[in-house]
GROMACS .gro file of N, CA, C and O in nm:
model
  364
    1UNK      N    1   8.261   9.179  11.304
    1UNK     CA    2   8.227   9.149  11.168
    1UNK      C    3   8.090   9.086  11.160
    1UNK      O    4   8.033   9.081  11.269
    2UNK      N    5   8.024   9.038  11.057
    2UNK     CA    6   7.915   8.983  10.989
    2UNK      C    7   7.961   8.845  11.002
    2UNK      O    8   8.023   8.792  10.910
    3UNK      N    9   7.935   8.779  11.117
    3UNK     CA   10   7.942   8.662  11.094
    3UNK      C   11   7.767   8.557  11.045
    3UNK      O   12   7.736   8.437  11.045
    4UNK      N   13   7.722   8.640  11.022
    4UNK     CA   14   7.577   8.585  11.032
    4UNK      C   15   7.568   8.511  10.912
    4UNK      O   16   7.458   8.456  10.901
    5UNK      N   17   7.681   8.481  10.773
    5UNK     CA   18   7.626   8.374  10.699
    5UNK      C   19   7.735   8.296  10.763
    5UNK      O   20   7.730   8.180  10.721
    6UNK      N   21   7.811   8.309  10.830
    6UNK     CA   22   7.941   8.180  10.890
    6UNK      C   23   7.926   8.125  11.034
    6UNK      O   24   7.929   8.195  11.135
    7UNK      N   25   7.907   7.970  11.028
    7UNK     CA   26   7.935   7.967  11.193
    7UNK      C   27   8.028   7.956  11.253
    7UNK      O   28   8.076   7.843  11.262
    8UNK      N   29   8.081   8.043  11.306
    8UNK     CA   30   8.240   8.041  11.365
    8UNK      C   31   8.277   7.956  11.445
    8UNK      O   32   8.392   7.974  11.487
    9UNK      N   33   8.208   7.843  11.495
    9UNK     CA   34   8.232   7.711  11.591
    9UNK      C   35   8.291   7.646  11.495
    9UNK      O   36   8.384   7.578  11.539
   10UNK      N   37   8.268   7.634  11.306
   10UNK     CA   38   8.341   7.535  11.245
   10UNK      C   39   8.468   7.563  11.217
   10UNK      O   40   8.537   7.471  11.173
   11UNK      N   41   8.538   7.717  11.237
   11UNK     CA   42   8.666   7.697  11.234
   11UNK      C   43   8.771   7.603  11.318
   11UNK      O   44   8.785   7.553  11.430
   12UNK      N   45   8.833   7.611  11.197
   12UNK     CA   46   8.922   7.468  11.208
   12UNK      C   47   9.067   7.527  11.267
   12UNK      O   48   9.123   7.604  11.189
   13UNK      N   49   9.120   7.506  11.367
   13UNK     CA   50   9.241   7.594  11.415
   13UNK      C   51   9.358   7.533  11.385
   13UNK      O   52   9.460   7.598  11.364
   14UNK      N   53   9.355   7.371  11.380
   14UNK     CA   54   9.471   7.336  11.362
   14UNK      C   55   9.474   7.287  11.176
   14UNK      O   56   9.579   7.244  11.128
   15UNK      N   57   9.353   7.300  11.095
   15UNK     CA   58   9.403   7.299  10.969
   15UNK      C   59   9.436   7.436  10.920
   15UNK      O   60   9.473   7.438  10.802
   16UNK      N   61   9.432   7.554  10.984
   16UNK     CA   62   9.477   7.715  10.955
   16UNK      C   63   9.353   7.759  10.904
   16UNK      O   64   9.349   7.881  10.890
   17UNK      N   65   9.230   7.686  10.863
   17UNK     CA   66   9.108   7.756  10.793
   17UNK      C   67   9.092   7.891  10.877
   17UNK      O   68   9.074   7.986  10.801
   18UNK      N   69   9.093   7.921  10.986
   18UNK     CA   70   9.068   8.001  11.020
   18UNK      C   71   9.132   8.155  10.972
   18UNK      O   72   9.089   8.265  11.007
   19UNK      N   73   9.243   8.127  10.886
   19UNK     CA   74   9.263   8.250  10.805
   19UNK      C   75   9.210   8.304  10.698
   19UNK      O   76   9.241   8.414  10.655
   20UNK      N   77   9.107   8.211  10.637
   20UNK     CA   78   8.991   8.208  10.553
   20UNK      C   79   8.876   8.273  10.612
   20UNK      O   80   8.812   8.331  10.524
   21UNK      N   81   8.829   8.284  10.717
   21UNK     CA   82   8.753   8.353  10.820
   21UNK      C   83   8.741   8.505  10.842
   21UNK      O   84   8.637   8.565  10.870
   22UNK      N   85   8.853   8.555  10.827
   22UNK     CA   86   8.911   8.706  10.844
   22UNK      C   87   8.942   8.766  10.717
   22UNK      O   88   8.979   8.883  10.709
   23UNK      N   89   8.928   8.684  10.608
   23UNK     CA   90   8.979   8.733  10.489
   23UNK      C   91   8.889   8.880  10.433
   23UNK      O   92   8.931   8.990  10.398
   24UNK      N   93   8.756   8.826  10.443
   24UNK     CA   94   8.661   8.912  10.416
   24UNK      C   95   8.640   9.073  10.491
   24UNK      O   96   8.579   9.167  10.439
   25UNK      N   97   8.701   9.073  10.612
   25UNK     CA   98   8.735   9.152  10.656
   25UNK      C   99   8.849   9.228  10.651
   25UNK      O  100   8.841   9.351  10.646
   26UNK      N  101   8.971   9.160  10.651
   26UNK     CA  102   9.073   9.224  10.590
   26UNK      C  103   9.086   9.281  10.481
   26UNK      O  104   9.157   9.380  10.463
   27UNK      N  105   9.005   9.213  10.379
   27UNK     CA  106   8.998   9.296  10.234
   27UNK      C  107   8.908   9.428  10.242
   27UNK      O  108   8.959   9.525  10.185
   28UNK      N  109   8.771   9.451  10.307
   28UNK     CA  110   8.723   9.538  10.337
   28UNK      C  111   8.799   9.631  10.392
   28UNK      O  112   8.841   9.717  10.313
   29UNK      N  113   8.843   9.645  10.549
   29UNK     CA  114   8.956   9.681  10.612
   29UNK      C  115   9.047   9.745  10.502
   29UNK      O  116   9.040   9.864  10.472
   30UNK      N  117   9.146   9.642  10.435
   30UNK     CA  118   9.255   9.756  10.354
   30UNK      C  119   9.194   9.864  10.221
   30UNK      O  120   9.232   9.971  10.172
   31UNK      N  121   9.089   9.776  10.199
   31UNK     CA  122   8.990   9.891  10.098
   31UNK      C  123   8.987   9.979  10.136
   31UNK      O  124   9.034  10.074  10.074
   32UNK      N  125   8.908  10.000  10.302
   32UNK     CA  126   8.864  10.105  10.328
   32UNK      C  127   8.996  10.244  10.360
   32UNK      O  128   9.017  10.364  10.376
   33UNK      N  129   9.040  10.133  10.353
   33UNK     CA  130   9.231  10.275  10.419
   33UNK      C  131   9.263  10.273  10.335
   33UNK      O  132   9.161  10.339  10.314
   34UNK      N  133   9.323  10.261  10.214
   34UNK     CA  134   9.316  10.302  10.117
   34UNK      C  135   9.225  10.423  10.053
   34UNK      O  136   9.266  10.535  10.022
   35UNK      N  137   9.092  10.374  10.042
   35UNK     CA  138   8.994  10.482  10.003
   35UNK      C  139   9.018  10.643  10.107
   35UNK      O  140   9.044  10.754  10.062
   36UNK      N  141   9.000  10.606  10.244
   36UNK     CA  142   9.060  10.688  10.347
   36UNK      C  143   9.167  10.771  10.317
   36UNK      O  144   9.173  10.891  10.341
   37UNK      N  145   9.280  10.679  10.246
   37UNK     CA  146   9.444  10.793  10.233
   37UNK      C  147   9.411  10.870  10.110
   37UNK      O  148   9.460  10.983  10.099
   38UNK      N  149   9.328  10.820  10.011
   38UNK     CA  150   9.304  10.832   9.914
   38UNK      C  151   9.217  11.000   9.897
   38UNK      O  152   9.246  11.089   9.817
   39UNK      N  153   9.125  10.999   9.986
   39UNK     CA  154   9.018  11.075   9.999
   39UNK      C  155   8.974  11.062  10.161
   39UNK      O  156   8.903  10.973  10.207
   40UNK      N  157   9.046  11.195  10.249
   40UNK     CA  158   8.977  11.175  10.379
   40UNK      C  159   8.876  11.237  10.420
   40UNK      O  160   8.884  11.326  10.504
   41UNK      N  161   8.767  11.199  10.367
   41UNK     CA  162   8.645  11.255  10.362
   41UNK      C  163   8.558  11.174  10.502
   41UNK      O  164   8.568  11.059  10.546
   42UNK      N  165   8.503  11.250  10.529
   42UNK     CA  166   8.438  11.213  10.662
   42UNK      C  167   8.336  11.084  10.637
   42UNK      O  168   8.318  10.994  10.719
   43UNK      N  169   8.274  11.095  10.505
   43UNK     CA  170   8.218  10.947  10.465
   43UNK      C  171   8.324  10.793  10.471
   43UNK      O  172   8.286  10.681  10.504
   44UNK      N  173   8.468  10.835  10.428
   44UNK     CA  174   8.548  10.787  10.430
   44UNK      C  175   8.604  10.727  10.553
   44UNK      O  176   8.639  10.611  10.579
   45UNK      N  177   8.603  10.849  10.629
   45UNK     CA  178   8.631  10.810  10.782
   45UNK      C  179   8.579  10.695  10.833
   45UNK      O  180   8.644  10.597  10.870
   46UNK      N  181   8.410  10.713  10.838
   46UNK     CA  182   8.363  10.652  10.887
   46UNK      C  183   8.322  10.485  10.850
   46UNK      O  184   8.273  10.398  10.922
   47UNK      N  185   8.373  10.482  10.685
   47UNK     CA  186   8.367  10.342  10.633
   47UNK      C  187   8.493  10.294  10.701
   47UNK      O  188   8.489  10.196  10.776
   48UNK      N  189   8.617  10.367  10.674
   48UNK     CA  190   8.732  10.314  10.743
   48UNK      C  191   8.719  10.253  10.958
   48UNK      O  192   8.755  10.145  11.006
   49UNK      N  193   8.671  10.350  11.016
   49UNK     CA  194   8.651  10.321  11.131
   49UNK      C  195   8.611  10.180  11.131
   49UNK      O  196   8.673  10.086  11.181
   50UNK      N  197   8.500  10.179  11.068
   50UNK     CA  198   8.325  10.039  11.031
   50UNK      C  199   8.451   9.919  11.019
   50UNK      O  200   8.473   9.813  11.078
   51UNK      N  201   8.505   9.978  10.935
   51UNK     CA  202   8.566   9.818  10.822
   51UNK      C  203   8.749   9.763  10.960
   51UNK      O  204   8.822   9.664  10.963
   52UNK      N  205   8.743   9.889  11.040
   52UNK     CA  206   8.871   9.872  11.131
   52UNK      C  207   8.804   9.750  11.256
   52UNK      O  208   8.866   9.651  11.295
   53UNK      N  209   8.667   9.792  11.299
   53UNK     CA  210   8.544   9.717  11.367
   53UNK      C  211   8.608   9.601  11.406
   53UNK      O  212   8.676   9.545  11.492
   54UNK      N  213   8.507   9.585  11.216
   54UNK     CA  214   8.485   9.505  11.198
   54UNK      C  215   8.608   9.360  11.207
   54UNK      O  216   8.608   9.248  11.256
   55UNK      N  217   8.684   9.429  11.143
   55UNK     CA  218   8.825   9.369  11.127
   55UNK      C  219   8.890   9.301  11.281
   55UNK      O  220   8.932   9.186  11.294
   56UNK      N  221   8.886   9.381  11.362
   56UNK     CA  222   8.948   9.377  11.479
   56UNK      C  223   8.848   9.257  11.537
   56UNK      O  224   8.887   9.145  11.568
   57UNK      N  225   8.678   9.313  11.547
   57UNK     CA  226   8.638   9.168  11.586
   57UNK      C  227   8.616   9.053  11.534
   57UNK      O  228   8.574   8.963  11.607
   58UNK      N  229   8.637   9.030  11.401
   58UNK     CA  230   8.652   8.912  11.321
   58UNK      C  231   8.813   8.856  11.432
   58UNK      O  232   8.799   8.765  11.514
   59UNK      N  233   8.934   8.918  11.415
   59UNK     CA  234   9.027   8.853  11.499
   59UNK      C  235   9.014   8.837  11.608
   59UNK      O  236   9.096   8.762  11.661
   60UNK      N  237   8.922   8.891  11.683
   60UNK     CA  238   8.869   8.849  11.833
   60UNK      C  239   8.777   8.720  11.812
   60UNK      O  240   8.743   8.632  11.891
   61UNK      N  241   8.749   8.740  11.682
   61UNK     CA  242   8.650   8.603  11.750
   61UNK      C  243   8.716   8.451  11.725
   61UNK      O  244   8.661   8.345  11.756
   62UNK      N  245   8.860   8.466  11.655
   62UNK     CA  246   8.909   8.365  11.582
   62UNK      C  247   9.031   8.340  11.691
   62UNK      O  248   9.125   8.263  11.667
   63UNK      N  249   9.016   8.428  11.834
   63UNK     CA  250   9.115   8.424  11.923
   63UNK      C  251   9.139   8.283  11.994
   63UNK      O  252   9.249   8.259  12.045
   64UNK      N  253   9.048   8.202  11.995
   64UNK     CA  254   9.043   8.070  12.054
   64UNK      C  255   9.168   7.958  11.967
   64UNK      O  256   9.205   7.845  11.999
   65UNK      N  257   9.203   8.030  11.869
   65UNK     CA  258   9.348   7.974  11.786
   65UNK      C  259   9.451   8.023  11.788
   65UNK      O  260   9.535   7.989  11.704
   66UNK      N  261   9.480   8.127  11.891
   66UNK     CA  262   9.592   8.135  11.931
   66UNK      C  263   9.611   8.045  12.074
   66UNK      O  264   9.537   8.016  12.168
   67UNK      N  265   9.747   8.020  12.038
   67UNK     CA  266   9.790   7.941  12.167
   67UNK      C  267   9.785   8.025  12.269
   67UNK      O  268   9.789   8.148  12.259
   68UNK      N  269   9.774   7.946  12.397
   68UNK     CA  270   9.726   7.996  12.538
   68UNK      C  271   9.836   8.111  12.604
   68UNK      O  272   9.813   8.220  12.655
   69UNK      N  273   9.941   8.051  12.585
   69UNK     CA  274  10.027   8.166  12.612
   69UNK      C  275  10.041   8.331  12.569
   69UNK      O  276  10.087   8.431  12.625
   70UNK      N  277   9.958   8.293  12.408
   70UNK     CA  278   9.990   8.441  12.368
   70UNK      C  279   9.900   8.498  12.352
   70UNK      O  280   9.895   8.606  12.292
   71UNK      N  281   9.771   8.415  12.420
   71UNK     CA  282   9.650   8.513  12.379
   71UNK      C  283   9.604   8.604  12.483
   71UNK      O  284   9.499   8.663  12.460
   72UNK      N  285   9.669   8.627  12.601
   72UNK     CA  286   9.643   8.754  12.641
   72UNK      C  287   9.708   8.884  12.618
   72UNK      O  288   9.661   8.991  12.656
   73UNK      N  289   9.853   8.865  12.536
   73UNK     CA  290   9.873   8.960  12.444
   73UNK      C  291   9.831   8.976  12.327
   73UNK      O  292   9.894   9.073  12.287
   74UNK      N  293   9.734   8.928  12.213
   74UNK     CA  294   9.688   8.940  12.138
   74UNK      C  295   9.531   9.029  12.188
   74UNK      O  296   9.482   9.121  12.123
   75UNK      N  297   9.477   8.974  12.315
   75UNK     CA  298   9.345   9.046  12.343
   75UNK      C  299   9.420   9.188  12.369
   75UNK      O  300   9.360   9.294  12.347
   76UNK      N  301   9.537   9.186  12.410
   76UNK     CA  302   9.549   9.357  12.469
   76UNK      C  303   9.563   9.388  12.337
   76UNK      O  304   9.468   9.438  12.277
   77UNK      N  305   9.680   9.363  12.277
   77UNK     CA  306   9.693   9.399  12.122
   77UNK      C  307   9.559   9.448  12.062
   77UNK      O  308   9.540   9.555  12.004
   78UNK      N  309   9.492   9.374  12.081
   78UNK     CA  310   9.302   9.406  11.946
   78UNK      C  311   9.243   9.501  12.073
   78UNK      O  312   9.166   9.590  12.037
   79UNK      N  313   9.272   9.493  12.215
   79UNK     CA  314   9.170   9.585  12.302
   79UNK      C  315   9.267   9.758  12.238
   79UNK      O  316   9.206   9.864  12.223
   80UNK      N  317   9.393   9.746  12.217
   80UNK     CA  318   9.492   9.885  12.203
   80UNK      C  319   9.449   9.915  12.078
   80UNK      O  320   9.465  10.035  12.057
   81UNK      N  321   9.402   9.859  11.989
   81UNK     CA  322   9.398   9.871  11.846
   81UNK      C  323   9.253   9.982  11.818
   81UNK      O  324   9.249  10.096  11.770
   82UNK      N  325   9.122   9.874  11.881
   82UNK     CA  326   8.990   9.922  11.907
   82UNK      C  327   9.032  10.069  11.984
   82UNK      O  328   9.006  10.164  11.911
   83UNK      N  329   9.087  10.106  12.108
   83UNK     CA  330   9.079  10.235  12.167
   83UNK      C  331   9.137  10.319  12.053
   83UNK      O  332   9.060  10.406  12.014
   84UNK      N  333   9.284  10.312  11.973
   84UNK     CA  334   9.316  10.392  11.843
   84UNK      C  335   9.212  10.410  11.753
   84UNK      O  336   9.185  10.522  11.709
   85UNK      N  337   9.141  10.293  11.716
   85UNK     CA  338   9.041  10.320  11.638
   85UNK      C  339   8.914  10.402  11.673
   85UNK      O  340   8.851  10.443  11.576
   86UNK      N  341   8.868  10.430  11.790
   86UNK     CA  342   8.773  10.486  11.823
   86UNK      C  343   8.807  10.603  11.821
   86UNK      O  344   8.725  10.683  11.775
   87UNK      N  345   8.967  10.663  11.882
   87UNK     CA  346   9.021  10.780  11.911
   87UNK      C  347   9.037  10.859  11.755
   87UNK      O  348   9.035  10.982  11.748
   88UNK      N  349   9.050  10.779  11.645
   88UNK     CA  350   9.103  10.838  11.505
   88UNK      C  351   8.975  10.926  11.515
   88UNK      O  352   8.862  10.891  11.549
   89UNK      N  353   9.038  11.099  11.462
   89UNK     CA  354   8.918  11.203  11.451
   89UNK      C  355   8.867  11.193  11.279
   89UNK      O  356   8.948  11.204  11.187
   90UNK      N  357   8.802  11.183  11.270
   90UNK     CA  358   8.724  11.211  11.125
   90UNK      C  359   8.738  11.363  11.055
   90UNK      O  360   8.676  11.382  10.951
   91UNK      N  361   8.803  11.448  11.100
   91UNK     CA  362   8.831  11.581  11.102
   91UNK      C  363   8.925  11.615  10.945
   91UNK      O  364   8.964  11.729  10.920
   0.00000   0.00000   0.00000
């Protein structure tokens, strides 16, 4: 994602701000699949792919708030997610 107006060192993990962080992406994200189911137009595709990105590394970068135990299933989780997303054909 665009973190370039946010500094992501000030998320706050144990007040939950950090779900405020991803929001902007998630809303992009379900826009774009939507617009996608809506119209699968190869312009479409490719906003959807952008906005899936983006999405996925906004939750990578907010990974330092998951507890230790579960965050090496969450990295495989977002690494399985990114390979689907790359694999989706625009076709």
């Amino acid at each position: 994602g665009d973190d370039s107006e946010d500094d992501i060192s000030s998320v706050d993990c144990q007040a939950g701000t950090w779900t405020e962080w991803i929001q902007s992406e998630l809303t992009d994200y379900s826009n774009a699949l939507n617009a996608y189911a809506e119209d699968p137009s190869d312009q479409n595709c490719s906003a959807f792919k952008t906005a899936a990105f983006d999405y996925l590394e906004a939750l990578r970068d907010i990974a330092d708030c998951v507890p230790t135990a579960n965050k090496a299933a969450i990295d495989q989780a977002i690494d399985e997610a990114e390979s689907e997303v790359a694999n989706e054909s625009c076709d």
